[in-house]
Coordinates of C-alpha atoms and ligand atoms in Angstrom, one line a residue:
X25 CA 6.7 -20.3 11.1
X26 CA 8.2 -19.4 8.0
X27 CA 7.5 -20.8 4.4
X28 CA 9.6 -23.4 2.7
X29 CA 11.4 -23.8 -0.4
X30 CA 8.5 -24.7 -1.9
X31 CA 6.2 -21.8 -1.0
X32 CA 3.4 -22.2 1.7
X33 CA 3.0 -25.2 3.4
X34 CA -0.5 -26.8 4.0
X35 CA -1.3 -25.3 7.5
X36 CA -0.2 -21.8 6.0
X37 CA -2.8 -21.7 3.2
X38 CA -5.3 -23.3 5.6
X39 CA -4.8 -20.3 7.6
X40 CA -4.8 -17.8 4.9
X41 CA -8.3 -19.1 4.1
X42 CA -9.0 -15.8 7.0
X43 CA -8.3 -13.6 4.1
X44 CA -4.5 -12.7 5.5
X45 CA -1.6 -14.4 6.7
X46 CA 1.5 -13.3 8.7
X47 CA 4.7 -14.9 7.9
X48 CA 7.1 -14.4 10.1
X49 CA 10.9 -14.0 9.3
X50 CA 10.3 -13.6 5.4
X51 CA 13.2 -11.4 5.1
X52 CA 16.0 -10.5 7.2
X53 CA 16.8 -7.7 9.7
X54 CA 19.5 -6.5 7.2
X55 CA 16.8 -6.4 4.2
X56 CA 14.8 -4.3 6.4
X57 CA 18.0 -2.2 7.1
X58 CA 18.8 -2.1 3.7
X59 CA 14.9 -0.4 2.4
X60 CA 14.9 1.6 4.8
X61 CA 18.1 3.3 4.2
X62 CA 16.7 3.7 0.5
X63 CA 14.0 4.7 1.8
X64 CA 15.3 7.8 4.2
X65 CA 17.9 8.8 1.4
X66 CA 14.9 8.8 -1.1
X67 CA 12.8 11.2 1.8
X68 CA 16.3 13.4 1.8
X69 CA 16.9 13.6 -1.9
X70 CA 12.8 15.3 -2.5
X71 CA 12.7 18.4 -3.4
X72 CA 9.9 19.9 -1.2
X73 CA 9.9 23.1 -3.2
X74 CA 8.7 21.4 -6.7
X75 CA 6.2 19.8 -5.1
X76 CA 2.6 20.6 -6.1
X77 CA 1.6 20.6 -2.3
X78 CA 3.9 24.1 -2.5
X79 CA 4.5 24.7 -6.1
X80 CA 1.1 26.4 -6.8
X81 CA -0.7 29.1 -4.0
X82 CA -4.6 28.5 -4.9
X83 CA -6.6 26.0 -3.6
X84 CA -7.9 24.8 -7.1
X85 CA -4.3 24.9 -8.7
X86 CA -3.3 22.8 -5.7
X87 CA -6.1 20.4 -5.8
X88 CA -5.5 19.6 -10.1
X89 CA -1.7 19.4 -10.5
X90 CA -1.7 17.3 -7.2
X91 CA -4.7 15.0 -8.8
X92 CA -2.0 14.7 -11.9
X93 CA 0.9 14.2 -9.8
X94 CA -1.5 11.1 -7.8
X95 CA -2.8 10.0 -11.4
X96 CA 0.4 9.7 -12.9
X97 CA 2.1 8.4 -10.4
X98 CA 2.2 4.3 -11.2
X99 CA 5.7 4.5 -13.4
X100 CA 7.0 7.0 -10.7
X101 CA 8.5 7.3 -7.7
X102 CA 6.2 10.2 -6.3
X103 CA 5.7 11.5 -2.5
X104 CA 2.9 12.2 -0.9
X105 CA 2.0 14.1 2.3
X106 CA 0.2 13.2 5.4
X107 CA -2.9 14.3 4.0
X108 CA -5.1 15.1 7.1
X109 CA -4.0 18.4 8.0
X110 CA -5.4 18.8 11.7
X111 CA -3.3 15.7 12.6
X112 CA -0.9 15.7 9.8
X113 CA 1.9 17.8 8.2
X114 CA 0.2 21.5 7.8
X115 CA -0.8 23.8 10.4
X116 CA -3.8 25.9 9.3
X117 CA -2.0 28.6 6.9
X118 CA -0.6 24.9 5.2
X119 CA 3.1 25.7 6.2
X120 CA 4.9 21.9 7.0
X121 CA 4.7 21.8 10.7
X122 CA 7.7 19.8 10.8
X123 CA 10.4 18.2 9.1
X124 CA 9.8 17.6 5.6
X125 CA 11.2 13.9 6.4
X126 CA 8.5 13.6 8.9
X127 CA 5.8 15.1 7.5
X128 CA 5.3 12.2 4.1
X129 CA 3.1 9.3 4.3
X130 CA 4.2 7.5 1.4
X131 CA 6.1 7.3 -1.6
X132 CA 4.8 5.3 -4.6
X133 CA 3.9 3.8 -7.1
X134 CA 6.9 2.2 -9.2
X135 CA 9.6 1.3 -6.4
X136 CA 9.7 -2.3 -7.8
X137 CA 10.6 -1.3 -10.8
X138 CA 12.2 2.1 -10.2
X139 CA 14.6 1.2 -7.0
X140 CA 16.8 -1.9 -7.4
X141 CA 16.7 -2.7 -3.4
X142 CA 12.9 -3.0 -3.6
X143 CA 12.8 -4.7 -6.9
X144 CA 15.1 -7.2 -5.5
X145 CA 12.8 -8.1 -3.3
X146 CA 9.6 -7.7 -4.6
X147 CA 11.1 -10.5 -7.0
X148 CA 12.8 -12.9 -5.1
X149 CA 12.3 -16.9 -5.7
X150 CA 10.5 -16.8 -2.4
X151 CA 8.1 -14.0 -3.2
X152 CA 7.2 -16.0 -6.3
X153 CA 7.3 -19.3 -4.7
X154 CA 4.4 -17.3 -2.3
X155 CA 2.3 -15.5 -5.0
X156 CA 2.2 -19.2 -7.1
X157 CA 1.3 -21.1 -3.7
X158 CA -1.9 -18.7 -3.2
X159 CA -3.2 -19.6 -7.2
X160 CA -1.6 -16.7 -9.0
X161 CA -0.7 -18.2 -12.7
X162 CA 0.5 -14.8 -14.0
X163 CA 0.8 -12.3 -11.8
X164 CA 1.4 -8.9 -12.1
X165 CA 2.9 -6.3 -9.9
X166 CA 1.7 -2.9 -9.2
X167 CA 1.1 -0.1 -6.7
X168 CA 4.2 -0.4 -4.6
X169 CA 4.6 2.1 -1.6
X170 CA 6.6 2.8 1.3
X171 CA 4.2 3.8 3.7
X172 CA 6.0 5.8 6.8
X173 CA 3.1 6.5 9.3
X174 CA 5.9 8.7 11.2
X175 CA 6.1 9.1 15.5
X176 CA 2.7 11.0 16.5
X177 CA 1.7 12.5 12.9
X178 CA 1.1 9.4 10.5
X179 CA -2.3 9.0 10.5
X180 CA -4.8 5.6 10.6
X181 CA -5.6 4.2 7.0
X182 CA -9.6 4.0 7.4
X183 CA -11.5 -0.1 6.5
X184 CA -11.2 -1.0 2.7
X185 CA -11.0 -3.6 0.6
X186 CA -7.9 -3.5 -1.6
X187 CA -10.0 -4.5 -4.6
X188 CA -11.7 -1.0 -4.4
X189 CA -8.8 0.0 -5.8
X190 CA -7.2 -2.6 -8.1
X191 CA -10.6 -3.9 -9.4
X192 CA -10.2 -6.9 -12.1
X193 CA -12.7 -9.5 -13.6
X194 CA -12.7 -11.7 -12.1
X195 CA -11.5 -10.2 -8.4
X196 CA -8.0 -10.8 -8.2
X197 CA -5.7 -8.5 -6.2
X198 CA -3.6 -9.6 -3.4
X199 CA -1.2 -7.8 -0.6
X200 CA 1.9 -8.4 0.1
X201 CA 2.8 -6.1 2.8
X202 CA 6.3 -6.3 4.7
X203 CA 7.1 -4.8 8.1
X204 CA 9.8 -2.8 7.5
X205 CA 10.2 -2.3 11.5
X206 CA 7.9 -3.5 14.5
X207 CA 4.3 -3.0 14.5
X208 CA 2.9 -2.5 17.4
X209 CA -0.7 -1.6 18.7
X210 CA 0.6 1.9 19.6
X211 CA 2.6 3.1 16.1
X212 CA -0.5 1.8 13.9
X213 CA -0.2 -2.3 13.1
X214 CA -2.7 -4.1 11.1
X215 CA -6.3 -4.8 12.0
X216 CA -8.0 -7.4 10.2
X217 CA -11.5 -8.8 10.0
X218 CA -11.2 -12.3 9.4
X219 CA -13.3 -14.0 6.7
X220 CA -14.5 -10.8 5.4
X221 CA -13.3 -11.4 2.3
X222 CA -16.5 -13.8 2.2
X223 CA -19.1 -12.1 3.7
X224 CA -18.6 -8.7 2.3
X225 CA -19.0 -7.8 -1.6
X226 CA -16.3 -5.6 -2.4
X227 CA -19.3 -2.4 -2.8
X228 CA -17.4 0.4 -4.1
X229 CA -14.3 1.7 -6.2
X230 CA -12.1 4.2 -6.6
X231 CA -12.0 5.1 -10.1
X232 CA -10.4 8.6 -12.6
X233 CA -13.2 10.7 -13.3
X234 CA -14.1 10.8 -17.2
X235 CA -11.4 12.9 -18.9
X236 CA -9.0 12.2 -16.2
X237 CA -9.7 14.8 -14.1
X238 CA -9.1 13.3 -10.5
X239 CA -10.7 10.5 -8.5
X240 CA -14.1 9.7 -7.1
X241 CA -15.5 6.4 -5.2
X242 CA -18.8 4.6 -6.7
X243 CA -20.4 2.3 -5.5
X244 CA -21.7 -0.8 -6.6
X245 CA -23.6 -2.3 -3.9
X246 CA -25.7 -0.6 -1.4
X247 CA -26.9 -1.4 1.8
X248 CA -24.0 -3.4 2.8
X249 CA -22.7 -3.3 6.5
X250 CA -19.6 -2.8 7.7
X251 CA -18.5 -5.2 10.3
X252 CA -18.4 -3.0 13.8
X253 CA -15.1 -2.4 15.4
X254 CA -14.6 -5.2 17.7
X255 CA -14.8 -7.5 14.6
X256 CA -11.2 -6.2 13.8
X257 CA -8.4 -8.3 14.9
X258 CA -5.2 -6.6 15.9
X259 CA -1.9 -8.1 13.9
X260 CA 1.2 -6.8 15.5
X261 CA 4.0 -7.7 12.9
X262 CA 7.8 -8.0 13.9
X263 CA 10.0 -6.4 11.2
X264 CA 11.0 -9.1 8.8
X265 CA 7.0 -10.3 8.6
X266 CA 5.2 -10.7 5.3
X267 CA 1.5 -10.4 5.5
X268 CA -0.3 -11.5 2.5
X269 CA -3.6 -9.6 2.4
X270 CA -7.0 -10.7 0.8
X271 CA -8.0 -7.8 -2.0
X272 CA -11.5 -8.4 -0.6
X273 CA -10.9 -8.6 3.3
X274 CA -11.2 -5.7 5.3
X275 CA -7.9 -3.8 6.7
X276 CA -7.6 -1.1 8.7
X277 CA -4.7 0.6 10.9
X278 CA -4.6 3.2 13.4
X279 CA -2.7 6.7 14.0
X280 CA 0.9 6.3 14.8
X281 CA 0.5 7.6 19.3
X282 CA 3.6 6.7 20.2
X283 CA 7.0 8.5 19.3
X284 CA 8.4 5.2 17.0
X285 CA 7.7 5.1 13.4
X286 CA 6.0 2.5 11.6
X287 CA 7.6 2.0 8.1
X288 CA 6.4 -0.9 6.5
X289 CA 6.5 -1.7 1.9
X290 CA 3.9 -3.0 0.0
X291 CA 2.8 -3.8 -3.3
X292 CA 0.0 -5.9 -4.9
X293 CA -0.4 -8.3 -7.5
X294 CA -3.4 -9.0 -9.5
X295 CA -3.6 -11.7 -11.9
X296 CA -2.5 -11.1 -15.4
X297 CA -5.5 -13.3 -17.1
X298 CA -8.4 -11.0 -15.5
X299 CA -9.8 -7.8 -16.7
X300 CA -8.4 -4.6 -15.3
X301 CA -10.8 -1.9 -15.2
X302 CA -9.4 0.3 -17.3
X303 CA -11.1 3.4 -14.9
X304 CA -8.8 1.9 -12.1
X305 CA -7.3 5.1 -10.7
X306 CA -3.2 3.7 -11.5
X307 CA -3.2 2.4 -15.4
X308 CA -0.1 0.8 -16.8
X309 CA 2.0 3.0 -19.2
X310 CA 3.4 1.7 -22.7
X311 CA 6.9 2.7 -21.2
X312 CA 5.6 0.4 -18.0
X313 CA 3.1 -1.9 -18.4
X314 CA 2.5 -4.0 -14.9
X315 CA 5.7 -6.2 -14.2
X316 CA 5.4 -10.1 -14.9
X317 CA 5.9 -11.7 -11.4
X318 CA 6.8 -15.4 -12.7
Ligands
AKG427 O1 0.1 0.0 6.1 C1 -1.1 0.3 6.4 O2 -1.4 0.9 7.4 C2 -2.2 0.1 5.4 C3 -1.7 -0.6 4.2 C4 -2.8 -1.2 3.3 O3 -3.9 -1.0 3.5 C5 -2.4 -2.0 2.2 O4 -1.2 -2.2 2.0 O5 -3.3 -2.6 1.5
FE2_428 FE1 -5.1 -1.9 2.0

């Protein structure tokens, strides 16, 4: 089921009531073709060697610069490694196991703005036609990744809530998630809890440290439990699927085990009449303030 020329239809927001919905052939095969091809030539064109993963030797060196190059990253097109090390890109001495193509997770955070073949999608009649249907009046658009979770190495993206991140007053954020290529149970798809974007306050955020130095999670509601694991429901997407995601349901996805890669692109929205925390961890830039959707 797809949406119409008029944005979602009746049945579609009934089901999105779960917190997510899956819309199947949102875009084409040759969209897909055509971001991913950016996407590879983008992985190709990195310069591994100015990177502050390998730039600087200390730990501490390592850990500040690659806090600046995270914290600055919303008006850039930035890459970032698998970050796990025992399952990810580094052995132990933190030489790249493998090849540098392989071994990112994601680029982000300003392809809709930065890369024409991503803008054009991210604003496409249809996209808007979505973001309007689900109550936006004037949204915004930030945080867009590629995320690759690559054959065997890319690594499970643990429960949250999107609004940890993007927090606004009121809540506001939304997903828009596209499958890139086929998402399967075995190269990492989507698990979703259904309806727990009404049962469970979003409790913490990720927020810049005063003074800018890095990130840190606080919380804002203790006590709360997570639903177990057999609450999640698992969402294999075809490539060409848009899954709009809840900023307050809870997401997860598991390790890439099989040798196919996952690539999917995402960005959010928030809406432009709420208050954005202005400790959010990505802050919009005078150059780039968060692009008007409609
Ligand atoms: O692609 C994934 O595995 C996770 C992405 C995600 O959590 C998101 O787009 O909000
Ligand atoms: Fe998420």
């Amino acid at each position: 089921m797809t949406v119409t020329a008029t944005g979602l239809t009746p049945e579609q927001k009934r089901k999105a009531k779960d917190g997510y919905l899956v819309l199947r052939d949102f875009f084409t095969l040759e969209d897909a073709q055509t971001l991913r091809t950016r996407a590879r030539e983008l992985l190709e064109g990195f310069d591994l060697e100015s990177h502050p993963k390998t730039k600087f030797s200390t730990g501490e060196e390592v850990d500040h610069v690659g806090d600046d190059y995270f914290l600055n990253s919303g008006d850039k097109v930035r890459f970032f490694f698998e970050e796990t090390r025992a399952e990810g890109a580094f052995d132990n001495e933190g030489n790249l196991k493998v090849d540098k193509v392989c071994a990112i997770n994601k680029i982000g955070h300003a392809l809709h703005e930065l890369e024409p073949a991503f803008k054009e999608l991210s604003m496409r009649p249809r996209v808007k036609q979505v973001v309007e249907s689900m109550g936006f009046e004037d949204p915004r658009i930030l945080q867009s990744m590629v995320i690759f979770k690559q054959p065997e190495i890319g690594g499970r993206v643990p429960p949250h809530q999107d609004s940890t991140f993007l927090y606004t007053t009121p809540l506001s954020a939304m997903g828009l998630w596209f499958a890139l290529e086929d998402c399967t149970p075995t190269n990492g798809c989507m698990h979703f809890v259904p309806g727990s974007h009404k049962t469970v306050p979003v409790y913490k955020r990720f927020v810049r440290k005063p003074g800018n130095v890095g990130t840190t999670f606080i919380t804002l509601k203790d006590g709360i439990k997570e639903p177990p694991e057999d609450a999640y429901v698992c969402e294999p997407t075809p490539v060409g699927s848009l899954v709009l995601i809840h900023g307050s349901v809870l997401h997860k996805s598991s390790q890439n085990q099989s040798n196919k890669s996952r690539w999917i692109y995402t960005f959010h929205v928030i809406e432009g009449n709420a208050k954005y925390a202005p400790d959010n961890w990505l802050q919009p830039t005078p150059e780039m303030p968060f692009t008007k959707l409609l």
